[in-house]
Tab-separated table of C-alpha atoms in Angstrom:
chain	number	residue	atom	x	y	z
U	12	MET	CA	4.376	18.226	26.106
U	13	THR	CA	0.679	19.110	26.006
U	14	PHE	CA	-2.271	18.714	23.892
U	15	LEU	CA	-3.561	22.114	22.756
U	16	THR	CA	-7.315	22.543	23.117
U	17	SER	CA	-9.737	25.291	22.508
U	18	ASP	CA	-9.433	26.648	26.118
U	19	SER	CA	-5.616	26.343	26.138
U	20	SER	CA	-3.764	29.599	26.988
U	21	ALA	CA	-0.434	28.110	25.654
U	22	GLY	CA	-1.185	28.226	21.950
U	23	PRO	CA	-3.691	28.577	19.192
U	24	SER	CA	-7.234	27.357	19.674
U	25	ARG	CA	-8.282	23.994	18.349
U	26	PRO	CA	-10.636	24.002	15.315
U	27	SER	CA	-14.192	22.867	15.918
U	28	ILE	CA	-15.109	19.304	15.029
U	29	GLY	CA	-15.824	18.948	11.368
U	30	ALA	CA	-14.597	22.273	10.309
U	31	PRO	CA	-11.560	22.815	7.915
U	32	PRO	CA	-8.808	25.164	9.030
U	33	ALA	CA	-9.849	28.826	8.826
U	34	GLU	CA	-8.919	30.596	5.630
U	35	ALA	CA	-5.989	32.770	6.248
U	36	ALA	CA	-4.832	35.973	4.443
U	37	PRO	CA	-3.351	35.338	0.991
U	38	GLU	CA	0.231	35.998	2.247
U	39	GLN	CA	-0.187	33.787	5.405
U	40	ALA	CA	-0.535	30.015	5.554
U	41	PRO	CA	-3.253	28.679	7.989
U	42	GLU	CA	-2.050	28.287	11.424
U	43	LEU	CA	-1.753	24.518	12.342
U	44	VAL	CA	-2.211	23.029	15.743
U	45	GLU	CA	0.536	20.486	16.712
U	46	LEU	CA	-0.795	17.374	18.546
U	47	THR	CA	1.921	16.207	20.818
U	48	ALA	CA	0.151	14.231	23.539
U	49	PRO	CA	-3.289	12.746	24.076
U	50	ARG	CA	-5.711	15.128	25.909
U	51	GLU	CA	-6.220	12.577	28.812
U	52	GLY	CA	-2.606	11.446	28.869
U	53	VAL	CA	-1.175	8.200	27.680
U	54	PRO	CA	-3.274	5.296	28.959
U	55	PRO	CA	-1.546	2.129	30.327
U	56	VAL	CA	-1.182	-0.859	28.132
U	57	ILE	CA	-3.628	-3.579	29.005
U	58	THR	CA	-1.881	-6.955	29.483
U	59	THR	CA	-4.002	-8.887	31.933
U	60	ALA	CA	-7.498	-10.538	31.862
U	61	ASN	CA	-8.776	-8.041	34.446
U	62	GLY	CA	-7.591	-5.128	32.466
U	63	LEU	CA	-9.214	-6.543	29.238
U	64	ALA	CA	-12.438	-6.922	31.207
U	65	ARG	CA	-12.333	-3.245	32.318
U	66	ALA	CA	-11.573	-2.169	28.692
U	67	ALA	CA	-14.567	-4.198	27.491
U	68	ALA	CA	-16.907	-2.858	30.061
U	69	ALA	CA	-15.815	0.831	29.342
U	70	LEU	CA	-16.204	0.485	25.603
U	71	ALA	CA	-19.572	-1.253	25.796
U	72	GLY	CA	-20.663	1.644	28.064
U	73	GLY	CA	-19.519	4.326	25.646
U	74	ARG	CA	-21.517	5.985	22.891
U	75	GLY	CA	-21.241	6.488	19.137
U	76	PRO	CA	-18.635	5.005	16.766
U	77	VAL	CA	-15.361	3.357	17.857
U	78	ALA	CA	-12.016	4.540	16.476
U	79	VAL	CA	-9.851	1.464	15.951
U	80	ASP	CA	-6.193	1.001	14.952
U	81	ALA	CA	-3.601	-1.683	15.060
U	82	GLU	CA	0.274	-1.612	14.941
U	83	ARG	CA	2.134	-4.513	13.337
U	84	ALA	CA	5.804	-5.339	13.222
U	85	SER	CA	6.091	-5.731	9.361
U	86	GLY	CA	9.668	-6.210	8.405
U	87	PHE	CA	10.528	-7.366	11.867
U	88	ARG	CA	8.565	-10.332	12.932
U	89	TYR	CA	6.883	-13.233	10.919
U	90	GLY	CA	3.450	-12.586	9.624
U	91	GLN	CA	1.310	-9.600	9.996
U	92	ARG	CA	-0.127	-10.109	13.405
U	93	ALA	CA	-1.065	-7.072	15.550
U	94	PHE	CA	1.300	-6.068	18.490
U	95	LEU	CA	-0.905	-3.334	19.744
U	96	VAL	CA	-4.611	-2.561	19.335
U	97	GLN	CA	-5.949	0.944	20.026
U	98	LEU	CA	-9.641	1.907	20.591
U	99	ARG	CA	-11.340	5.213	21.526
U	100	ARG	CA	-15.082	5.707	22.090
U	101	GLU	CA	-16.834	8.810	23.399
U	102	GLY	CA	-17.675	8.136	27.116
U	103	ALA	CA	-15.094	5.332	27.269
U	104	GLY	CA	-11.765	7.000	26.599
U	105	THR	CA	-8.800	5.563	24.838
U	106	TRP	CA	-7.601	2.068	25.355
U	107	LEU	CA	-4.285	0.339	24.395
U	108	ILE	CA	-4.240	-3.412	24.404
U	109	ASP	CA	-1.342	-5.663	23.917
U	110	PRO	CA	-2.797	-8.720	22.089
U	111	GLU	CA	0.280	-10.984	22.731
U	112	PRO	CA	-0.951	-12.315	26.251
U	113	PHE	CA	-4.358	-13.235	24.982
U	114	ASP	CA	-5.549	-15.915	22.746
U	115	ASP	CA	-7.981	-13.436	21.090
U	116	LEU	CA	-9.901	-10.212	21.660
U	117	VAL	CA	-13.421	-11.618	21.210
U	118	LEU	CA	-14.294	-9.917	24.512
U	119	ILE	CA	-13.481	-6.529	22.980
U	120	ASN	CA	-15.337	-7.421	19.803
U	121	ASP	CA	-18.494	-8.272	21.654
U	122	ALA	CA	-18.357	-5.132	23.711
U	123	ILE	CA	-18.558	-2.947	20.521
U	124	ARG	CA	-20.897	-5.097	18.748
U	125	GLY	CA	-23.187	-3.050	16.436
U	126	ALA	CA	-21.069	0.127	16.687
U	127	GLU	CA	-19.415	1.663	13.654
U	128	TRP	CA	-15.725	1.204	13.425
U	129	ILE	CA	-13.572	4.082	12.119
U	130	LEU	CA	-10.297	2.995	10.592
U	131	HIS	CA	-7.809	4.700	8.427
U	132	ALA	CA	-6.817	2.401	5.524
U	133	ALA	CA	-8.914	-0.544	6.864
U	134	THR	CA	-7.491	-3.001	4.415
U	135	GLN	CA	-4.284	-2.839	6.282
U	136	ASP	CA	-5.581	-3.436	9.725
U	137	LEU	CA	-8.712	-5.758	9.141
U	138	PRO	CA	-6.632	-8.900	8.463
U	139	CYS	CA	-4.696	-8.799	11.707
U	140	LEU	CA	-7.789	-7.701	13.628
U	141	SER	CA	-9.695	-10.650	12.137
U	142	GLU	CA	-6.951	-12.959	13.443
U	143	LEU	CA	-7.943	-11.640	16.947
U	144	GLY	CA	-11.567	-12.391	16.452
U	145	MET	CA	-12.512	-8.875	15.704
U	146	TRP	CA	-14.607	-7.807	12.675
U	147	PRO	CA	-16.870	-4.729	12.333
U	148	ASP	CA	-20.731	-4.711	11.851
U	149	ARG	CA	-20.417	-1.237	10.368
U	150	LEU	CA	-17.361	0.474	8.863
U	151	PHE	CA	-16.132	4.032	7.979
U	152	ASP	CA	-12.609	4.149	6.266
U	153	THR	CA	-11.210	7.652	6.468
U	154	GLU	CA	-8.484	6.839	3.896
U	155	LEU	CA	-10.963	5.471	1.371
U	156	ALA	CA	-13.181	8.360	2.069
U	157	ALA	CA	-10.379	10.889	1.373
U	158	ARG	CA	-9.764	9.151	-1.998
U	159	LEU	CA	-13.389	9.540	-2.956
U	160	ALA	CA	-13.405	13.133	-1.774
U	161	GLY	CA	-10.469	13.848	-4.153
U	162	LEU	CA	-7.985	14.942	-1.490
U	163	PRO	CA	-4.588	15.341	-2.823
U	164	ARG	CA	-2.864	13.222	-0.075
U	165	VAL	CA	-4.615	10.441	1.762
U	166	GLY	CA	-2.219	9.473	4.514
U	167	LEU	CA	-3.615	10.014	8.015
U	168	ALA	CA	-1.268	12.929	8.869
U	169	ALA	CA	-2.070	14.683	5.595
U	170	VAL	CA	-5.883	14.290	5.890
U	171	ILE	CA	-5.910	15.455	9.482
U	172	GLU	CA	-3.888	18.607	8.418
U	173	ASN	CA	-6.216	19.203	5.566
U	174	LEU	CA	-9.513	18.806	7.315
U	175	LEU	CA	-8.959	19.537	10.931
U	176	GLY	CA	-5.929	21.915	10.966
U	177	PHE	CA	-3.805	19.592	13.091
U	178	THR	CA	-0.212	18.229	12.521
U	179	LEU	CA	0.300	14.729	13.678
U	180	ALA	CA	3.884	13.226	13.601
U	181	LYS	CA	4.211	9.781	11.971
U	182	GLU	CA	7.815	9.078	12.996
U	183	HIS	CA	6.931	5.704	14.731
U	184	SER	CA	4.772	4.228	11.957
U	185	ALA	CA	7.530	1.848	10.865
U	186	ALA	CA	8.774	0.950	14.296
U	187	ASP	CA	9.220	-2.487	15.633
U	188	TRP	CA	6.022	-2.804	17.537
U	189	SER	CA	7.025	-6.194	19.078
U	190	THR	CA	9.437	-4.214	21.273
U	191	ARG	CA	8.590	-4.752	25.016
U	192	PRO	CA	8.147	-2.643	26.879
U	193	LEU	CA	6.757	-0.165	24.269
U	194	PRO	CA	8.551	3.219	24.719
U	195	GLU	CA	6.260	5.989	25.948
U	196	PRO	CA	6.670	8.181	22.849
U	197	TRP	CA	5.408	5.237	20.681
U	198	LEU	CA	2.297	4.840	23.040
U	199	ARG	CA	1.662	8.488	22.815
U	200	TYR	CA	1.713	8.324	18.895
U	201	ALA	CA	-0.506	5.260	19.006
U	202	ALA	CA	-3.083	6.962	21.345
U	203	LEU	CA	-3.146	10.109	19.188
U	204	ASP	CA	-3.874	7.989	16.073
U	205	VAL	CA	-7.329	7.016	17.462
U	206	GLU	CA	-7.875	10.241	19.360
U	207	VAL	CA	-8.332	12.230	16.051
U	208	LEU	CA	-10.374	9.493	14.085
U	209	ILE	CA	-13.793	10.325	15.587
U	210	GLU	CA	-13.415	14.014	14.729
U	211	LEU	CA	-11.992	13.233	11.313
U	212	ARG	CA	-14.900	11.044	10.525
U	213	GLU	CA	-17.338	14.046	11.251
U	214	ALA	CA	-15.316	16.291	8.968
U	215	MET	CA	-15.242	13.712	6.315
U	216	VAL	CA	-19.038	13.122	6.398
U	217	GLY	CA	-19.433	16.775	6.037
U	218	LEU	CA	-17.103	16.917	3.050
U	219	LEU	CA	-18.690	13.994	1.300
U	220	THR	CA	-22.224	15.350	1.881
U	221	ARG	CA	-21.329	18.630	0.307
U	222	GLN	CA	-19.847	16.714	-2.705
U	223	ASP	CA	-22.891	14.424	-2.888
U	224	LYS	CA	-20.559	11.336	-2.473
U	225	LEU	CA	-21.664	10.138	0.870
U	226	ARG	CA	-23.706	7.356	-0.657
U	227	PHE	CA	-20.729	6.290	-2.762
U	228	ALA	CA	-18.648	6.029	0.320
U	229	GLU	CA	-21.200	3.988	2.321
U	230	GLN	CA	-21.387	1.402	-0.553
U	231	GLU	CA	-17.644	1.195	-0.606
U	232	PHE	CA	-17.308	0.792	3.113
U	233	GLU	CA	-19.902	-1.997	3.142
U	234	ALA	CA	-18.298	-3.850	0.257
U	235	LEU	CA	-15.007	-3.656	2.072
U	236	ARG	CA	-16.508	-4.857	5.256
U	237	LYS	CA	-18.228	-7.848	3.452
U	238	THR	CA	-15.039	-8.904	1.764
U	239	PRO	CA	-13.757	-11.919	3.601
U	240	PRO	CA	-10.065	-12.276	4.415
U	241	ALA	CA	-8.215	-13.391	1.421
U	242	PRO	CA	-7.718	-17.281	1.172
U	243	PRO	CA	-4.134	-18.734	1.075
U	244	ARG	CA	-2.512	-17.836	-1.994
U	245	GLN	CA	-1.759	-20.603	-4.443
U	246	ASP	CA	1.948	-21.041	-4.836
U	247	PRO	CA	2.797	-18.130	-2.535
U	248	TRP	CA	6.519	-18.535	-3.453
U	249	ARG	CA	5.514	-17.108	-6.847
U	250	LYS	CA	5.275	-13.618	-5.131
U	251	THR	CA	9.128	-13.511	-4.869
U	252	SER	CA	10.282	-10.104	-6.009
U	253	GLY	CA	12.370	-10.503	-9.163
U	254	LEU	CA	10.762	-13.847	-10.201
U	255	HIS	CA	10.403	-12.506	-13.835
U	256	GLN	CA	14.251	-12.904	-14.113
U	257	ILE	CA	13.882	-16.671	-14.035
U	258	ARG	CA	13.381	-18.357	-17.379
U	259	ASP	CA	14.335	-21.929	-16.563
U	260	ARG	CA	11.958	-24.370	-14.824
U	261	ARG	CA	14.802	-25.974	-12.666
U	262	GLN	CA	15.801	-22.514	-11.527
U	263	LEU	CA	12.158	-21.892	-10.729
U	264	ALA	CA	12.217	-24.960	-8.625
U	265	ALA	CA	15.255	-23.731	-6.767
U	266	VAL	CA	13.334	-20.460	-5.972
U	267	ARG	CA	10.427	-22.599	-4.619
U	268	GLU	CA	12.714	-24.703	-2.456
U	269	LEU	CA	14.619	-21.735	-1.092
U	270	TRP	CA	11.502	-19.688	-0.487
U	271	GLN	CA	9.682	-22.435	1.446
U	272	GLU	CA	12.811	-23.243	3.469
U	273	ARG	CA	13.168	-19.644	4.299
U	274	GLU	CA	9.546	-19.397	5.305
U	275	GLN	CA	9.753	-22.327	7.667
U	276	LEU	CA	12.861	-20.994	9.333
U	277	ALA	CA	11.367	-17.520	9.575
U	278	GLU	CA	8.215	-18.832	11.216
U	279	LYS	CA	10.192	-20.983	13.613
U	280	ARG	CA	12.289	-17.979	14.632
U	281	ASP	CA	9.461	-15.480	14.513
U	282	ILE	CA	11.444	-13.126	12.234
U	283	ALA	CA	10.492	-11.433	8.889
U	284	PRO	CA	11.662	-13.766	6.071
U	285	GLY	CA	13.458	-10.923	4.330
U	286	ARG	CA	15.660	-10.465	7.397
U	287	LEU	CA	17.120	-13.996	6.745
U	288	ILE	CA	17.916	-13.614	3.102
U	289	PRO	CA	16.054	-11.173	0.965
U	290	ASP	CA	14.083	-12.136	-2.212
U	291	SER	CA	17.014	-10.866	-4.373
U	292	ALA	CA	19.308	-13.277	-2.873
U	293	ILE	CA	16.848	-16.269	-3.540
U	294	VAL	CA	16.761	-15.211	-7.188
U	295	ALA	CA	20.461	-14.738	-7.550
U	296	ALA	CA	21.201	-18.166	-6.061
U	297	ALA	CA	18.597	-19.736	-8.212
U	298	ARG	CA	19.964	-18.403	-11.361
U	299	ALA	CA	23.514	-19.364	-10.454
U	300	MET	CA	22.734	-22.921	-9.257
U	301	PRO	CA	25.900	-23.317	-7.387
U	302	ALA	CA	27.171	-26.747	-6.381
U	303	THR	CA	29.115	-26.019	-3.287
U	304	VAL	CA	28.960	-23.684	-0.302
U	305	PRO	CA	31.955	-21.498	-1.342
U	306	GLN	CA	30.318	-21.256	-4.908
U	307	LEU	CA	27.042	-20.108	-3.200
U	308	LEU	CA	28.724	-17.506	-1.089
U	309	ASP	CA	30.559	-16.181	-4.204
U	310	VAL	CA	27.254	-15.636	-5.964
U	311	ASN	CA	26.913	-11.953	-6.699
U	312	GLY	CA	23.823	-10.758	-4.894
U	313	PHE	CA	23.632	-13.637	-2.448
U	314	HIS	CA	23.547	-11.842	0.880
U	315	GLY	CA	21.651	-11.458	4.131
U	316	ARG	CA	21.997	-11.925	7.797
U	317	ALA	CA	21.613	-15.763	7.438
U	318	ALA	CA	23.334	-16.146	4.074
U	319	GLN	CA	26.602	-17.392	5.353
U	320	ARG	CA	25.465	-18.890	8.685
U	321	GLU	CA	22.738	-21.018	7.019
U	322	ALA	CA	24.669	-21.562	3.819
U	323	PRO	CA	24.438	-25.419	3.989
U	324	ARG	CA	20.714	-25.196	4.524
U	325	TRP	CA	20.457	-23.015	1.317
U	326	LEU	CA	22.669	-25.249	-0.639
U	327	ARG	CA	20.545	-28.260	0.221
U	328	CYS	CA	17.498	-26.457	-1.313
U	329	ILE	CA	19.415	-25.878	-4.510
U	330	ASN	CA	20.571	-29.597	-4.642
U	331	THR	CA	16.922	-30.823	-4.042
U	332	ALA	CA	15.844	-28.617	-6.961
U	333	ARG	CA	18.621	-30.042	-9.119
U	334	GLN	CA	17.387	-33.593	-8.555
U	335	LEU	CA	13.702	-33.126	-9.014
U	336	LYS	CA	11.953	-34.859	-11.899
U	337	GLU	CA	8.684	-32.830	-11.821
U	338	LEU	CA	9.360	-29.182	-12.238
U	339	PRO	CA	7.010	-26.223	-11.694
U	340	GLU	CA	5.532	-24.491	-14.750
U	341	LEU	CA	6.956	-21.076	-15.583
U	342	GLN	CA	3.444	-19.587	-15.521
U	343	LEU	CA	0.243	-20.586	-13.841
U	344	PRO	CA	-2.890	-20.902	-15.915
U	345	THR	CA	-5.145	-17.916	-15.531
U	346	ASN	CA	-8.407	-16.637	-16.867
U	347	ALA	CA	-7.178	-13.002	-16.708
U	348	PRO	CA	-6.833	-11.102	-20.099
U	349	PRO	CA	-3.346	-10.762	-21.528
U	350	PRO	CA	-1.410	-7.579	-21.101
U	351	PRO	CA	-3.199	-4.720	-22.966
U	352	ARG	CA	0.050	-4.050	-24.978
U	353	VAL	CA	-0.655	-7.184	-27.084
U	354	TRP	CA	-4.299	-6.636	-27.511
U	355	ALA	CA	-3.999	-4.970	-30.872
U	356	ASP	CA	-2.286	-8.011	-32.338
U	357	LYS	CA	-4.383	-10.628	-30.502
U	358	ASP	CA	-7.859	-8.903	-30.666
U	359	PRO	CA	-7.991	-5.421	-32.307
U	360	ALA	CA	-11.717	-5.154	-31.620
U	361	ALA	CA	-11.007	-5.661	-27.828
U	362	ALA	CA	-8.102	-3.255	-28.092
U	363	ALA	CA	-10.341	-0.569	-29.533
U	364	ARG	CA	-12.905	-1.165	-26.814
U	365	LEU	CA	-10.463	-0.663	-24.135
U	366	GLN	CA	-8.683	2.212	-25.776
U	367	THR	CA	-11.938	4.159	-26.129
U	368	ALA	CA	-13.416	3.391	-22.733
U	369	ARG	CA	-10.379	3.913	-20.571
U	370	PRO	CA	-9.798	7.597	-21.385
U	371	ARG	CA	-13.449	8.439	-21.210
U	372	LEU	CA	-13.622	6.842	-17.688
U	373	ALA	CA	-10.553	8.799	-16.726
U	374	ALA	CA	-12.236	12.056	-17.844
U	375	LEU	CA	-15.339	11.185	-15.844
U	376	ALA	CA	-13.217	10.429	-12.765
U	377	GLU	CA	-11.504	13.834	-13.201
U	378	LYS	CA	-14.946	15.555	-13.352
U	379	LEU	CA	-16.026	13.755	-10.215
U	380	ASP	CA	-12.599	14.590	-8.575
U	381	MET	CA	-11.553	11.111	-7.609
U	382	PRO	CA	-8.969	8.558	-8.744
U	383	VAL	CA	-10.228	6.601	-11.767
U	384	GLU	CA	-9.373	3.254	-9.905
U	385	ASN	CA	-12.019	4.304	-7.332
U	386	LEU	CA	-14.599	4.938	-9.975
U	387	LEU	CA	-14.069	1.411	-11.351
U	388	THR	CA	-11.444	-1.126	-10.642
U	389	PRO	CA	-9.250	-1.238	-13.826
U	390	ASP	CA	-9.112	-4.969	-13.868
U	391	PHE	CA	-12.942	-5.037	-14.172
U	392	LEU	CA	-12.750	-2.741	-17.286
U	393	ARG	CA	-10.114	-4.996	-18.924
U	394	ARG	CA	-12.045	-8.118	-18.301
U	395	VAL	CA	-15.320	-6.864	-19.781
U	396	ALA	CA	-13.568	-5.156	-22.599
U	397	TRP	CA	-11.625	-8.486	-23.406
U	398	ARG	CA	-14.691	-10.504	-23.085
U	399	PRO	CA	-17.780	-8.314	-23.602
U	400	PRO	CA	-21.390	-9.589	-23.466
U	401	ALA	CA	-22.738	-11.172	-26.576
U	402	ALA	CA	-25.093	-8.303	-26.898
U	403	VAL	CA	-23.810	-5.096	-25.668
U	404	THR	CA	-26.406	-3.059	-23.814
U	405	GLU	CA	-26.390	-1.060	-20.636
U	406	GLY	CA	-28.127	-3.928	-18.837
U	407	SER	CA	-25.640	-6.569	-20.032
U	408	VAL	CA	-22.533	-4.481	-19.359
U	409	ALA	CA	-24.002	-3.749	-15.893
U	410	ALA	CA	-24.632	-7.411	-15.183
U	411	ALA	CA	-21.046	-8.301	-16.194
U	412	LEU	CA	-19.565	-5.607	-13.940
U	413	ARG	CA	-21.746	-6.415	-11.109
U	414	GLU	CA	-20.693	-10.126	-11.243
U	415	LEU	CA	-17.076	-8.891	-11.036
U	416	GLY	CA	-17.891	-6.943	-7.895
U	417	ALA	CA	-18.733	-3.359	-9.084
U	418	ARG	CA	-20.888	-1.428	-6.674
U	419	PRO	CA	-24.333	0.199	-7.512
U	420	TRP	CA	-22.944	3.685	-7.719
U	421	GLN	CA	-20.138	2.624	-9.946
U	422	LEU	CA	-22.516	0.935	-12.355
U	423	GLU	CA	-24.706	4.011	-12.286
U	424	LEU	CA	-21.840	6.306	-13.404
U	425	ALA	CA	-19.613	4.068	-15.432
U	426	VAL	CA	-21.872	1.782	-17.347
U	427	PRO	CA	-23.305	4.376	-19.772
U	428	VAL	CA	-19.738	5.535	-20.603
U	429	ILE	CA	-18.483	1.993	-21.228
U	430	THR	CA	-21.497	0.945	-23.074
U	431	GLN	CA	-21.266	3.894	-25.671
U	432	ALA	CA	-17.417	3.181	-25.940
U	433	PHE	CA	-18.065	-0.560	-26.731
U	434	LEU	CA	-20.891	0.192	-29.214
U	435	ASP	CA	-18.908	2.998	-31.106
U	436	PRO	CA	-15.244	2.472	-30.409
U	437	ASP	CA	-12.589	4.942	-31.737
U	438	PRO	CA	-10.337	3.448	-34.452
U	439	LEU	CA	-7.010	2.105	-33.482
U	440	PRO	CA	-4.023	4.271	-34.428
U	441	GLU	CA	-1.864	3.134	-37.167
U	442	PRO	CA	1.199	1.094	-35.967
U	443	LYS	CA	4.208	3.232	-35.784
U	444	GLY	CA	6.157	3.264	-39.098
U	445	LYS	CA	3.214	1.755	-41.026
U	446	GLY	CA	2.200	4.920	-42.796
U	447	ASN	CA	5.912	5.709	-43.803
U	448	HIS	CA	6.216	2.164	-45.174
U	449	ARG	CA	3.102	2.548	-47.319
U	450	GLY	CA	4.302	5.928	-48.589
U	451	SER	CA	7.761	4.455	-49.640
U	452	ALA	CA	6.063	1.504	-51.295
U	453	ALA	CA	4.024	3.835	-53.325
């Protein structure tokens, strides 16, 4: 397998950096270049202190931005830690680092201090990189840039195909990256991921500049970079999928006990919790509240690799919940607005504000050719519509949205639309059936 370049005699020429695929004749689709292997071959995986020092020295001596990626073993191992970190920089080449032998990768972070990082979907990789002592001083997120640019598909392979004219296989994206040694095809895939990012950034800058959106993107990247890692979630067991089926506090306690026991066992064995028993099994067991192991194993929906083998463990959790005197509340207190579907009954004025502002923002987003959620976080609109400023002005609406986290470019575009919608909202539609009722009464 070879990497096709502009001077390759084996296939089509590689498009120039930053240029979209050449337009083809109407009856012929643009010819795409298949990327099958890195241009410099697959680099060895760094697993030693000496190797890490060599990587740091090379990256420090490189120039320009640094393409960064990380591979996790989601669904296989406990947590979201990185099992491979890939970096590429002009003048330094591509480096593949196995983080497992090292306490951290601070040495690498120091080597690229001050350089711009290029990541695709940075929110997925920054948390695990942070655990390794890595955090960017500057950031360019090609996935977020693609959203702002209005590209129809924003996955890495799709964006590369759209802007660079390459095809990039993604068959190993869901692989178990904790596998050792890592198979050569996986490493080839991992190296290609960062090999294209620098070129993709250049193409994306050109596209955003032509659309007059580059400043939007720069503000988004900086806001993302400055967002600290999320703090530990309160009552993380409440994220159990299917929890809405639980309507009894003692059953809810059983969910909590089962979830926490599964979490401890998963961490001890370094395995994804869902590979022991899935969330659906926890909910099924909690709803049934069996009293014996045979009853537990007969529960419809209670399954999983550790369902039978660890059945006594799960039953103890249920028995603990059955004996508790203090039970968890069905719902945690929140300052979030209620679901919009009940606004018309609870606060018709708020419902009218939201009903008017939401489609107008959607129309503006369509005009700008970007998703409305990138124009303004939907929760921000809901919160300011539910509890608007005492005096609605562009300044007061901007202040409220700024406090929630809206960026300057979003305020510039969205505030005039929202303010006008709040000051002169459209009337709420008549409830279904109300008009007919009035007619029959007459």
